Amino acid sequence: MPHRIAIASDHAAVSLKAALVEWLREAGHAVVDLGPEGAASVDYPDYGYALARTVSGGDADFGVALCGSGIGISIAVNRHTGCRCALVSEPLSARLAREHNDANVLAMGARLVGIEMAKACIETFLATPFGGERHQRRIDKLTQPQLG
C-alpha cells in the first residue's frame, strides 16, 4: 500500500537519504524530500522540525528522520506533540514502535545502519499496524500530557 512519506536528514545522512528517497519512490510511495540537498554542514533541528510540521500537519502519513546517529534529529522531531519518533537500528524495534507506540516517524543513524538495514526497518515500520487496545491509553497520554 503506497504511503505519503516525508524524509529529512542532516549533512551526515544526505547520501543515505538520497538512496532511500529513490528506493521509496520506486516502491510507489509519494515522497517529500525536505532536504538538505548537499553535504554542506547543516543543523539537524531545522530539518527535524520541518519533518515534524509536515507529518503532524497531515501532509505525510509517516516520516523518516536521519542524522549521523539518529539521536539528535529524533529529539528534534519529538519536541512536537503531534509526532512520535522512534530511533531504531533493526526491524524488531521498528515493528514495536508501530505496534505499541503508534510511531509516525522512524529515525535512524546513517553512521550506524547501512542501506539494506535501513530498508528493512522502513519496510517493517510501514507494514505494521498500531495494536490499539491497551496501548491507546498510553498514546493518549503522549499526545495529551495533562492526562498523565
Coordinates of N, CA and C in Angstrom, one line a residue:
M1 N 0.8 -1.2 0.0 CA 0.0 0.0 0.0 C 0.9 1.2 0.0
P2 N 0.7 2.1 -1.0 CA 1.6 3.3 -1.0 C 1.2 4.3 0.1
H3 N 2.2 5.0 0.6 CA 2.0 6.0 1.6 C 2.6 7.3 1.2
R4 N 2.2 8.4 1.8 CA 2.9 9.7 1.7 C 4.0 9.7 2.8
I5 N 5.2 9.8 2.4 CA 6.3 9.8 3.3 C 7.2 11.0 3.2
A6 N 7.4 11.7 4.3 CA 8.3 12.8 4.3 C 9.7 12.3 4.9
I7 N 10.7 12.8 4.3 CA 12.1 12.4 4.7 C 13.0 13.6 4.8
A8 N 13.8 13.6 5.9 CA 14.7 14.7 6.1 C 16.0 14.2 6.8
S9 N 17.1 14.9 6.6 CA 18.3 14.5 7.3 C 19.2 15.7 7.6
D10 N 20.3 15.4 8.1 CA 21.4 16.4 8.2 C 22.4 16.1 7.2
H11 N 23.5 16.8 7.2 CA 24.6 16.5 6.2 C 25.2 15.1 6.3
A12 N 25.2 14.6 7.6 CA 25.9 13.3 7.8 C 25.1 12.1 7.1
A13 N 23.8 12.4 6.8 CA 22.9 11.3 6.3 C 22.4 11.6 4.9
V14 N 22.9 12.6 4.3 CA 22.4 13.0 3.0 C 22.5 11.9 1.9
S15 N 23.6 11.1 2.0 CA 23.7 10.0 1.0 C 22.7 8.9 1.3
L16 N 22.5 8.5 2.5 CA 21.5 7.5 2.9 C 20.1 8.0 2.5
K17 N 19.9 9.3 2.8 CA 18.6 9.9 2.4 C 18.3 9.8 0.9
A18 N 19.3 10.1 0.1 CA 19.1 10.1 -1.3 C 18.8 8.7 -1.8
A19 N 19.5 7.7 -1.3 CA 19.2 6.3 -1.7 C 17.8 5.8 -1.2
L20 N 17.4 6.2 0.0 CA 16.1 5.8 0.5 C 15.0 6.5 -0.3
V21 N 15.2 7.8 -0.7 CA 14.2 8.5 -1.5 C 13.9 7.8 -2.8
E22 N 15.0 7.4 -3.5 CA 14.9 6.7 -4.7 C 14.2 5.4 -4.6
W23 N 14.6 4.6 -3.5 CA 14.0 3.3 -3.3 C 12.5 3.4 -2.9
L24 N 12.2 4.4 -2.1 CA 10.8 4.5 -1.7 C 9.9 4.9 -2.9
R25 N 10.4 5.8 -3.7 CA 9.7 6.2 -4.9 C 9.5 5.0 -5.9
E26 N 10.5 4.2 -6.1 CA 10.4 3.1 -6.9 C 9.4 2.1 -6.4
A27 N 9.2 2.1 -5.0 CA 8.2 1.2 -4.4 C 6.8 1.8 -4.5
G28 N 6.6 2.9 -5.1 CA 5.3 3.5 -5.3 C 4.9 4.5 -4.3
H29 N 5.7 4.9 -3.4 CA 5.3 5.8 -2.3 C 5.5 7.3 -2.9
A30 N 4.7 8.2 -2.4 CA 4.8 9.6 -2.7 C 5.8 10.1 -1.6
V31 N 6.9 10.6 -2.0 CA 8.0 11.0 -1.1 C 8.2 12.5 -1.2
V32 N 8.2 13.2 0.0 CA 8.6 14.6 0.1 C 9.9 14.7 0.7
D33 N 10.9 15.1 -0.1 CA 12.3 15.2 0.4 C 12.5 16.6 0.9
L34 N 12.6 16.7 2.3 CA 12.7 18.0 2.9 C 14.2 18.5 3.0
G35 N 15.1 17.8 2.4 CA 16.5 18.2 2.4 C 17.3 17.7 3.6
P36 N 18.6 18.1 3.5 CA 19.2 19.0 2.6 C 19.6 18.3 1.3
E37 N 20.0 19.1 0.3 CA 20.4 18.5 -0.9 C 21.9 18.2 -1.0
G38 N 22.7 18.9 -0.3 CA 24.2 18.6 -0.4 C 24.8 18.3 1.0
A39 N 26.1 18.1 1.0 CA 26.8 17.6 2.2 C 27.3 18.8 3.0
A40 N 27.0 20.0 2.7 CA 27.5 21.1 3.5 C 26.8 21.0 4.9
S41 N 27.6 21.4 5.9 CA 27.1 21.3 7.3 C 25.8 22.1 7.5
V42 N 24.8 21.4 8.1 CA 23.5 22.0 8.5 C 23.2 21.6 9.9
D43 N 22.2 22.2 10.4 CA 21.7 21.9 11.8 C 20.5 21.0 11.8
Y44 N 20.7 19.8 12.4 CA 19.6 18.8 12.3 C 18.3 19.3 12.9
P45 N 18.3 20.2 13.9 CA 16.9 20.6 14.4 C 16.1 21.2 13.4
D46 N 16.7 22.0 12.5 CA 15.9 22.7 11.4 C 15.2 21.7 10.6
Y47 N 15.9 20.6 10.2 CA 15.3 19.6 9.4 C 14.3 18.7 10.2
G48 N 14.6 18.4 11.4 CA 13.7 17.6 12.3 C 12.4 18.4 12.5
Y49 N 12.5 19.7 12.7 CA 11.3 20.5 12.9 C 10.4 20.5 11.7
A50 N 11.1 20.7 10.5 CA 10.3 20.7 9.2 C 9.6 19.4 9.0
L51 N 10.3 18.3 9.3 CA 9.7 17.0 9.2 C 8.5 16.8 10.1
A52 N 8.7 17.3 11.4 CA 7.6 17.2 12.4 C 6.4 18.0 11.9
R53 N 6.6 19.2 11.4 CA 5.5 20.0 10.9 C 4.8 19.3 9.8
T54 N 5.5 18.7 8.9 CA 4.9 18.0 7.7 C 4.1 16.9 8.1
V55 N 4.6 16.0 9.0 CA 3.8 14.8 9.5 C 2.6 15.3 10.3
S56 N 2.8 16.1 11.3 CA 1.7 16.5 12.2 C 0.7 17.3 11.5
G57 N 1.1 18.0 10.4 CA 0.1 18.8 9.6 C -0.7 18.0 8.7
G58 N -0.4 16.7 8.6 CA -1.2 15.8 7.7 C -0.7 15.8 6.2
D59 N 0.4 16.4 5.9 CA 0.9 16.4 4.6 C 1.7 15.1 4.3
A60 N 1.9 14.3 5.3 CA 2.6 13.0 5.1 C 2.0 12.0 6.1
D61 N 1.9 10.8 5.7 CA 1.4 9.7 6.6 C 2.5 9.4 7.6
F62 N 3.7 9.3 7.2 CA 4.8 8.9 8.0 C 6.0 9.7 7.7
G63 N 7.0 9.7 8.6 CA 8.3 10.4 8.3 C 9.5 9.5 8.6
V64 N 10.6 9.8 7.9 CA 11.8 9.2 8.1 C 12.8 10.3 8.4
A65 N 13.4 10.2 9.6 CA 14.4 11.2 10.1 C 15.8 10.6 10.2
L66 N 16.8 11.2 9.6 CA 18.1 10.7 9.6 C 19.1 11.7 10.0
C67 N 20.1 11.3 10.7 CA 21.3 12.1 11.0 C 22.4 11.1 11.3
G68 N 23.6 11.6 11.7 CA 24.7 10.7 11.9 C 24.4 9.5 12.8
S69 N 23.8 9.8 14.0 CA 23.5 8.8 15.0 C 22.0 8.5 15.0
G70 N 21.2 9.4 14.5 CA 19.7 9.4 14.6 C 19.2 10.0 15.9
I71 N 20.1 10.2 16.9 CA 19.7 10.7 18.2 C 19.2 12.2 18.1
G72 N 20.0 13.0 17.5 CA 19.7 14.5 17.5 C 18.4 14.8 16.8
I73 N 18.3 14.2 15.6 CA 17.1 14.5 14.8 C 15.8 13.9 15.4
S74 N 16.0 12.8 16.1 CA 14.8 12.2 16.8 C 14.4 13.0 18.0
I75 N 15.3 13.6 18.7 CA 15.0 14.6 19.7 C 14.2 15.8 19.2
A76 N 14.7 16.3 18.1 CA 14.1 17.5 17.4 C 12.6 17.1 17.0
V77 N 12.4 16.0 16.4 CA 11.1 15.6 15.9 C 10.2 15.4 17.1
N78 N 10.7 14.8 18.2 CA 9.8 14.5 19.3 C 9.5 15.7 20.2
R79 N 10.0 16.9 19.9 CA 9.7 18.1 20.6 C 8.3 18.6 20.1
H80 N 7.8 18.0 19.0 CA 6.5 18.3 18.5 C 5.5 17.3 19.0
T81 N 4.4 17.7 19.7 CA 3.5 16.8 20.3 C 2.7 15.9 19.3
G82 N 2.7 16.3 18.1 CA 2.0 15.6 17.0 C 2.8 14.4 16.5
C83 N 4.0 14.3 16.9 CA 4.9 13.2 16.4 C 5.4 12.3 17.5
R84 N 5.4 11.0 17.1 CA 6.0 10.0 18.0 C 7.1 9.4 17.1
C85 N 8.3 9.8 17.4 CA 9.5 9.4 16.6 C 10.3 8.4 17.3
A86 N 10.5 7.2 16.7 CA 11.3 6.1 17.3 C 12.6 6.0 16.6
L87 N 13.7 6.0 17.4 CA 15.0 5.7 16.9 C 15.2 4.2 16.9
V88 N 15.5 3.7 15.7 CA 15.7 2.2 15.6 C 16.9 1.9 14.8
S89 N 17.4 0.7 14.9 CA 18.5 0.2 14.2 C 18.3 -1.2 13.6
E90 N 17.1 -1.8 13.9 CA 16.8 -3.1 13.4 C 15.3 -3.3 13.3
P91 N 14.8 -4.2 12.5 CA 13.4 -4.3 12.2 C 12.5 -4.6 13.4
L92 N 12.9 -5.3 14.4 CA 12.1 -5.6 15.6 C 11.7 -4.3 16.3
S93 N 12.6 -3.4 16.5 CA 12.3 -2.1 17.1 C 11.4 -1.3 16.2
A94 N 11.5 -1.4 14.9 CA 10.6 -0.7 14.0 C 9.2 -1.2 14.1
R95 N 9.1 -2.5 14.2 CA 7.8 -3.2 14.4 C 7.1 -2.8 15.7
L96 N 7.9 -2.8 16.8 CA 7.3 -2.5 18.1 C 7.0 -1.0 18.2
A97 N 7.7 -0.2 17.5 CA 7.5 1.3 17.5 C 6.1 1.5 16.9
R98 N 5.7 0.8 15.9 CA 4.4 1.0 15.3 C 3.3 0.3 16.1
E99 N 3.6 -1.0 16.5 CA 2.6 -1.8 17.1 C 2.2 -1.3 18.5
H100 N 3.2 -0.9 19.3 CA 3.0 -0.5 20.7 C 2.8 1.0 20.9
N101 N 3.6 1.8 20.1 CA 3.7 3.2 20.3 C 3.1 4.1 19.2
D102 N 2.5 3.5 18.2 CA 1.9 4.2 17.1 C 2.8 5.3 16.5
A103 N 4.1 4.9 16.5 CA 5.1 5.9 16.0 C 4.7 6.3 14.5
N104 N 4.9 7.6 14.3 CA 4.6 8.1 12.9 C 5.8 8.6 12.2
V105 N 7.0 8.6 12.9 CA 8.3 8.9 12.4 C 9.3 7.9 12.8
L106 N 10.1 7.5 11.9 CA 11.2 6.5 12.1 C 12.5 7.2 12.0
A107 N 13.3 7.1 13.0 CA 14.7 7.8 12.9 C 15.7 6.7 12.9
M108 N 16.8 7.0 12.2 CA 17.9 6.1 12.1 C 19.2 6.9 11.9
G109 N 20.3 6.3 12.4 CA 21.6 6.9 12.3 C 22.4 6.4 11.0
A110 N 22.8 7.3 10.2 CA 23.5 6.9 8.9 C 24.8 6.3 9.2
R111 N 25.4 6.6 10.3 CA 26.8 6.1 10.7 C 26.6 4.7 11.4
L112 N 25.4 4.3 11.7 CA 25.2 3.1 12.4 C 24.4 2.0 11.7
V113 N 23.6 2.4 10.7 CA 22.9 1.4 9.9 C 23.3 1.5 8.4
G114 N 23.4 0.5 7.7 CA 23.6 0.5 6.3 C 22.3 0.6 5.5
I115 N 22.4 0.7 4.2 CA 21.3 0.9 3.4 C 20.3 -0.3 3.5
E116 N 20.8 -1.5 3.5 CA 19.9 -2.6 3.5 C 19.2 -2.7 4.8
M117 N 19.8 -2.5 5.9 CA 19.2 -2.5 7.2 C 18.2 -1.3 7.3
A118 N 18.5 -0.2 6.8 CA 17.6 0.9 6.8 C 16.3 0.6 6.0
K119 N 16.5 -0.1 4.9 CA 15.3 -0.5 4.1 C 14.5 -1.5 4.8
A120 N 15.1 -2.5 5.5 CA 14.4 -3.5 6.3 C 13.6 -2.8 7.4
C121 N 14.2 -1.8 8.0 CA 13.5 -1.1 9.1 C 12.3 -0.4 8.6
I122 N 12.4 0.3 7.5 CA 11.3 1.0 6.9 C 10.2 0.1 6.4
E123 N 10.6 -1.0 5.7 CA 9.6 -1.9 5.3 C 8.7 -2.5 6.4
T124 N 9.4 -2.8 7.5 CA 8.7 -3.4 8.7 C 7.8 -2.3 9.3
F125 N 8.3 -1.1 9.4 CA 7.6 0.0 10.0 C 6.3 0.3 9.2
L126 N 6.4 0.4 7.9 CA 5.3 0.7 7.1 C 4.2 -0.5 7.0
A127 N 4.7 -1.7 7.2 CA 3.8 -2.9 7.1 C 3.1 -3.2 8.5
T128 N 3.5 -2.5 9.5 CA 3.0 -2.9 10.9 C 1.9 -1.9 11.3
P129 N 0.7 -2.4 11.6 CA -0.4 -1.6 12.1 C -0.2 -1.3 13.6
F130 N -0.8 -0.2 14.1 CA -0.9 0.0 15.5 C -1.7 -1.0 16.2
G131 N -1.3 -1.5 17.3 CA -2.0 -2.6 18.0 C -3.3 -2.1 18.7
G132 N -3.4 -0.8 19.0 CA -4.6 -0.3 19.7 C -4.7 -0.8 21.1
E133 N -6.0 -1.0 21.5 CA -6.4 -1.5 22.8 C -5.6 -1.0 23.9
R134 N -4.8 -1.8 24.7 CA -4.2 -1.4 25.9 C -3.1 -0.3 25.6
H135 N -2.6 -0.2 24.4 CA -1.6 0.8 24.0 C -2.2 2.2 23.8
Q136 N -3.5 2.2 23.5 CA -4.1 3.5 23.1 C -4.1 4.5 24.3
R137 N -4.3 4.0 25.5 CA -4.4 5.0 26.6 C -3.0 5.6 26.8
R138 N -1.9 4.9 26.5 CA -0.6 5.4 26.6 C -0.3 6.4 25.5
I139 N -0.8 6.2 24.4 CA -0.7 7.1 23.2 C -1.4 8.4 23.6
D140 N -2.6 8.3 24.2 CA -3.4 9.4 24.6 C -2.6 10.3 25.5
K141 N -1.8 9.7 26.4 CA -1.0 10.4 27.4 C 0.2 11.1 26.7
L142 N 0.7 10.5 25.6 CA 1.8 11.1 24.9 C 1.3 12.4 24.1
T143 N 0.1 12.3 23.6 CA -0.4 13.4 22.8 C -1.1 14.4 23.6
Q144 N -1.5 14.0 24.8 CA -2.2 15.0 25.8 C -1.5 14.8 27.1
P145 N -0.3 15.4 27.3 CA 0.4 15.1 28.6 C -0.4 15.4 29.9
Q146 N -1.4 16.3 29.8 CA -2.1 16.6 31.0 C -2.9 15.4 31.5
L147 N -3.0 14.3 30.7 CA -3.7 13.1 31.2 C -2.8 12.3 32.1
G148 N -1.5 12.5 32.1 CA -0.6 11.7 32.8 C -0.5 12.2 34.2

